[in-house]
Amino acid sequence: MHNAVRKEWERQAGETARAFQAFLCYLETRSHKLTAQLTGHPLSRVYHWSTKHKWQARACAYDAYTFEQQRAESNRILHQAVPLALQRLIHLLERGDDLPPQLQVKVADCILRYSWLKGAETAQEAGKEALDPFTANLLQIQQLALEHLRTAKATEGVE
């Protein structure tokens, strides 16, 4: 690791193996006292290592990293699942399946809200006027849901 930059939660230059092992324990417990008890090192030494090697900042960096990893994984899963759900909903609406009016209103409302948020987000990004496929699907669902709702209301009025 000559020129490689170490991540903050990895063993740092000048950090002994014992100090790093104690840091790993601290990373799990977030307690100096418990770290001292579990590692068998005096509490004063644990505090010394913690200060010298900036354990709290390193633990925060680790938390931020793991949070970002979890967020990225959630987004990956969401982006796989949502298009399938959207396509299924489009199919149901195009087929003319009788969706309960409450569900139609909720779908239309959710899509309107999401479209509004998405529109506000994309307006801040210069040069991005084209709709992404996700937003285009939502707008298609919104249109189909509203048409379905109008048809259902018109049918109720005729009967």
Coordinates of C-alpha atoms in Angstrom, one line a residue:
M1 CA 0.0 0.0 0.0
H2 CA 2.6 2.5 -1.0
N3 CA 0.5 5.2 -2.7
A4 CA -2.9 3.9 -1.8
V5 CA -5.1 6.0 0.4
R6 CA -6.3 4.1 3.4
K7 CA -9.9 4.4 4.5
E8 CA -10.3 6.0 7.8
W9 CA -11.6 2.9 9.5
E10 CA -8.7 0.8 8.2
R11 CA -5.4 0.5 10.2
Q12 CA -3.6 3.8 10.0
A13 CA 0.1 4.5 9.7
G14 CA 1.7 4.4 13.1
E15 CA -1.2 2.5 14.7
T16 CA -0.1 -0.6 16.4
A17 CA -1.9 -3.9 15.9
R18 CA -3.2 -3.8 19.5
A19 CA -4.5 -0.3 19.1
F20 CA -6.2 -1.2 15.8
Q21 CA -7.8 -4.3 17.4
A22 CA -9.1 -2.1 20.2
F23 CA -10.5 0.3 17.6
L24 CA -12.3 -2.5 15.9
C25 CA -13.9 -3.4 19.2
Y26 CA -14.8 0.3 19.8
L27 CA -16.3 0.4 16.3
E28 CA -18.7 -2.4 17.4
T29 CA -19.4 -1.2 20.9
R30 CA -19.0 2.7 20.7
S31 CA -18.0 2.5 24.3
H32 CA -14.5 3.2 25.7
K33 CA -15.3 1.4 28.9
L34 CA -16.7 -1.7 27.2
T35 CA -13.7 -1.7 24.8
A36 CA -11.3 -1.7 27.7
Q37 CA -13.2 -4.5 29.4
L38 CA -13.4 -6.6 26.3
T39 CA -9.8 -6.1 25.2
G40 CA -8.3 -6.3 28.6
H41 CA -6.5 -3.0 28.2
P42 CA -6.6 -0.3 30.9
L43 CA -9.3 2.4 30.3
S44 CA -6.6 5.1 30.2
R45 CA -4.8 3.4 27.4
V46 CA -8.1 3.0 25.4
Y47 CA -8.7 6.7 25.9
H48 CA -5.2 7.5 24.8
W49 CA -5.5 5.4 21.6
S50 CA -8.9 6.8 21.0
T51 CA -7.6 10.4 21.1
K52 CA -4.4 9.7 19.3
H53 CA -6.0 7.8 16.5
K54 CA -9.2 9.8 16.3
W55 CA -11.6 6.9 16.9
Q56 CA -14.8 8.9 17.0
A57 CA -14.1 10.6 13.6
R58 CA -13.1 7.3 12.1
A59 CA -16.3 5.6 13.5
C60 CA -18.4 8.4 11.9
A61 CA -16.6 7.9 8.6
Y62 CA -17.3 4.2 8.8
D63 CA -21.0 4.9 9.6
A64 CA -21.3 7.2 6.6
Y65 CA -19.6 4.7 4.4
T66 CA -21.9 1.8 5.5
F67 CA -25.0 4.1 5.3
E68 CA -24.0 5.0 1.7
Q69 CA -23.5 1.3 0.8
Q70 CA -26.9 0.4 2.3
R71 CA -28.5 3.3 0.5
A72 CA -26.9 2.3 -2.8
E73 CA -28.1 -1.3 -2.4
S74 CA -31.6 -0.1 -1.5
N75 CA -31.7 2.0 -4.6
R76 CA -30.4 -0.9 -6.7
I77 CA -33.2 -3.1 -5.4
L78 CA -35.8 -0.3 -5.9
H79 CA -34.7 0.4 -9.4
Q80 CA -35.1 -3.3 -10.2
A81 CA -38.5 -3.7 -8.6
V82 CA -40.2 -0.4 -9.4
P83 CA -40.1 -0.8 -13.2
L84 CA -41.7 -4.2 -13.0
A85 CA -44.4 -2.9 -10.7
L86 CA -45.0 0.1 -13.0
Q87 CA -45.3 -2.2 -16.0
R88 CA -47.7 -4.4 -14.2
L89 CA -49.8 -1.5 -13.2
I90 CA -49.8 -0.1 -16.8
H91 CA -50.9 -3.5 -18.0
L92 CA -53.8 -3.6 -15.5
L93 CA -54.9 -0.2 -16.4
E94 CA -54.6 -0.7 -20.2
R95 CA -56.5 -4.0 -19.9
G96 CA -59.3 -2.1 -18.2
D97 CA -59.3 -4.1 -15.0
D98 CA -61.7 -2.9 -12.4
L99 CA -59.5 -1.2 -9.9
P100 CA -61.3 0.1 -6.8
P101 CA -61.9 3.8 -7.2
Q102 CA -60.0 4.4 -3.9
L103 CA -56.9 2.7 -5.4
Q104 CA -57.2 4.6 -8.6
V105 CA -57.3 7.9 -6.7
K106 CA -54.3 6.8 -4.6
V107 CA -52.3 5.8 -7.6
A108 CA -53.1 9.1 -9.4
D109 CA -52.3 11.1 -6.3
C110 CA -49.0 9.3 -5.7
I111 CA -48.0 9.8 -9.3
L112 CA -48.9 13.4 -9.2
R113 CA -46.9 14.0 -6.1
Y114 CA -43.9 12.0 -7.4
S115 CA -44.1 13.8 -10.7
W116 CA -44.2 17.2 -9.0
L117 CA -41.1 16.3 -6.8
K118 CA -39.3 14.8 -9.8
G119 CA -40.1 17.9 -11.8
A120 CA -38.8 20.2 -9.1
E121 CA -35.7 18.1 -8.9
T122 CA -35.0 18.0 -12.6
A123 CA -35.7 21.8 -13.0
Q124 CA -32.7 22.4 -10.8
E125 CA -30.5 20.3 -13.0
A126 CA -29.6 22.5 -16.0
G127 CA -30.1 21.0 -19.4
K128 CA -32.2 18.0 -18.3
E129 CA -35.5 18.6 -20.0
A130 CA -36.1 15.1 -21.3
L131 CA -38.1 12.8 -19.1
D132 CA -36.3 9.8 -17.8
P133 CA -38.0 6.4 -18.4
F134 CA -39.1 6.1 -14.8
T135 CA -40.9 9.5 -14.9
A136 CA -42.4 8.7 -18.3
N137 CA -43.8 5.5 -16.9
L138 CA -45.3 7.3 -14.0
L139 CA -46.9 9.9 -16.2
Q140 CA -48.3 7.1 -18.4
I141 CA -49.8 5.4 -15.3
Q142 CA -51.2 8.7 -14.1
Q143 CA -52.9 9.3 -17.4
L144 CA -54.3 5.8 -17.6
A145 CA -55.4 5.9 -14.0
L146 CA -57.2 9.2 -14.5
E147 CA -58.9 7.9 -17.7
H148 CA -59.9 4.7 -15.9
L149 CA -61.4 6.8 -13.1
R150 CA -63.3 9.0 -15.5
T151 CA -64.6 5.9 -17.3
A152 CA -65.7 4.4 -14.0
K153 CA -67.5 7.6 -12.9
A154 CA -69.2 7.9 -16.3
T155 CA -70.4 4.3 -16.1
E156 CA -71.7 5.0 -12.6
G157 CA -73.7 8.0 -13.9
V158 CA -75.2 6.0 -16.7
E159 CA -76.5 3.1 -14.6

